[in-house]
Amino acid sequence: MKSDSLKKGMQNAPHRALYHALGLTEEEIERPLVGIVSSYNEIVPGHMNIDKIVDAVKLGVAMAGGTPIVFPAIAVCDGIAMGHTGMKYSLVTRDLIADSTEAMAMAHGFDALVMVPNCDKNVPGLLMAAARLNIPTVFVSGGPMLAGHVDGAKTSFSSISEAVGAFNAGKITEEKLREYECKTCPTCGSCSGMYTANSMNCLTEALGMGLRGNGTVPAVYSARIELAKHAGMAVMELLRKNIRPRDIMTKDAIMNALTVDMALGCSTNSMLHLPAIAHECGVEINLDIANRISEKTPNLCHLAPAGRTYIEELDEAGGVWAVMNELNKKGLLHTDCMTVTGKTVGENIAGCVNLNHNVIRPIEDPYSETGGIAVLRGNLAPEGSVVKRSAVLPEMLVHEGPARVFDCEEDAQAAINAGKIVAGDVVVIRYEGPKGGPGMREMLNPTSAIMGMGLGNSVALITDGRFSGATRGACVGHITPEAASGGLIGVVEEGDIISINIPENKIELKVDDAILAERMKNFVPKKKELSGYLKRYAALVSGGASGAILN
């Protein structure tokens, strides 16, 4: 065991003295030391229940013969951070989480780990750490929130965001907005649609790093506690068999995750996080791979915000493994990949029946023959951009219109709220990329305002920033190169015609090449005065197309 180098022999008496200071008995010190990475805090609704999950994991580890020892990981609530400076500190925490977890695990010589994340950057950050550390590891999330209910219909976080736009447009009263406010998010857990947190927790199952139900069993169900106990037991079995994260997160496993991503219609943020996780595994993927997988992968689910079903219904329908079993009917998965169950993907998903064809479409009758995410290229995004195709209205899959240009989210939001954006427009929000933001803020407020004001069928939005998983509509993010790195988006002028063609994976600024060359020759990207962590982050971060990894 790795921890033996800290525990055995007379020379390690000082270490053992400190273990005794923790209250550990001789018997506990003799056993494998299993780190439980707890993301519990009292500010993120998806994390407020994690203390109970952690207690269950500890019991599972102890039942299986290990000594569980808890240490923390940070997490930001993207919803609370949305629309202000706080959002600059969301994506950047992904690397802080990975770095700090690596430091804690290496410094204390743990034999194995159980990661207990839940929300947006917390999950990929811990997956990145697992790949770096490469000691036996199992994931068990805090679980998704139950949907809310307003006027007899289910709701989720995107509902309240769009209700604000509806209120600003005079479509609903203040009392109705207040009702949405009080009823949209009724329980603890990660917000109830297929947003980034739930996307990444579901893709953790697809990668093979989580047990069945990791992404879908609701946070408030007792089955979540049982799942946590089983995760604690499972990590001890992985330790006995010496199955490690890089044995599981192979290139084929990452391709499986991309395939499931397309079938589920996950958040566009998955196209930031999967490349970053792959990079830590020594696997390089690019956005072109995503389009190749999307071309052959049918979209089987329209979960909120793309449709009217929620994560709790995906769980009832059979969960991620049922989706994977549908995909496997056409041979779209690598079924020989190892998983944290100690079995292969094929062994895991055999017999996982699709119990509700309204939630998970049969492979023979998909929502579309192509996947939920598309990567667009063109002169505006030569290195790529990303759109959640499954959440775009059919009439907006092809759109051309005049640019309405803003150098930050706040200016765009003010114009939308003031009624200055009209049918046909293409809203351009720049200097919000990984370097330019810095931190690549999510544009949920502007996109929700557009939808809430009834402009979702006539207005598009493009940005070098990114979107919340709660965003829907013709919204193209991750434009790379970004404005701060000298990208063409930095010289778009008011009224320029922008063409978006999602079926053909194209995005173009329709301005004469000679004019663009002259603009670019004179272009000096705007600089922001930065300090602290954001200054270091902006200096090191790569573009959105490569996963916003730190170089």
mmCIF file of N, CA and C in Angstrom, residues 37 72 398 520:
data_model
loop_
_atom_site.group_PDB
_atom_site.id
_atom_site.type_symbol
_atom_site.label_atom_id
_atom_site.label_comp_id
_atom_site.label_asym_id
_atom_site.label_seq_id
_atom_site.Cartn_x
_atom_site.Cartn_y
_atom_site.Cartn_z
ATOM 1 N N VAL A 37 -12.939 12.992 -0.564
ATOM 2 C CA VAL A 37 -12.858 14.407 -0.962
ATOM 3 C C VAL A 37 -14.263 14.990 -0.908
ATOM 4 N N PRO A 72 -11.394 18.558 2.262
ATOM 5 C CA PRO A 72 -12.365 19.347 1.489
ATOM 6 C C PRO A 72 -11.925 19.701 0.075
ATOM 7 N N VAL A 398 -30.750 27.902 -39.130
ATOM 8 C CA VAL A 398 -30.062 28.750 -40.119
ATOM 9 C C VAL A 398 -30.546 30.173 -39.897
ATOM 10 N N MET A 520 -8.119 44.102 -39.213
ATOM 11 C CA MET A 520 -7.220 43.286 -38.396
ATOM 12 C C MET A 520 -5.835 43.917 -38.291
#
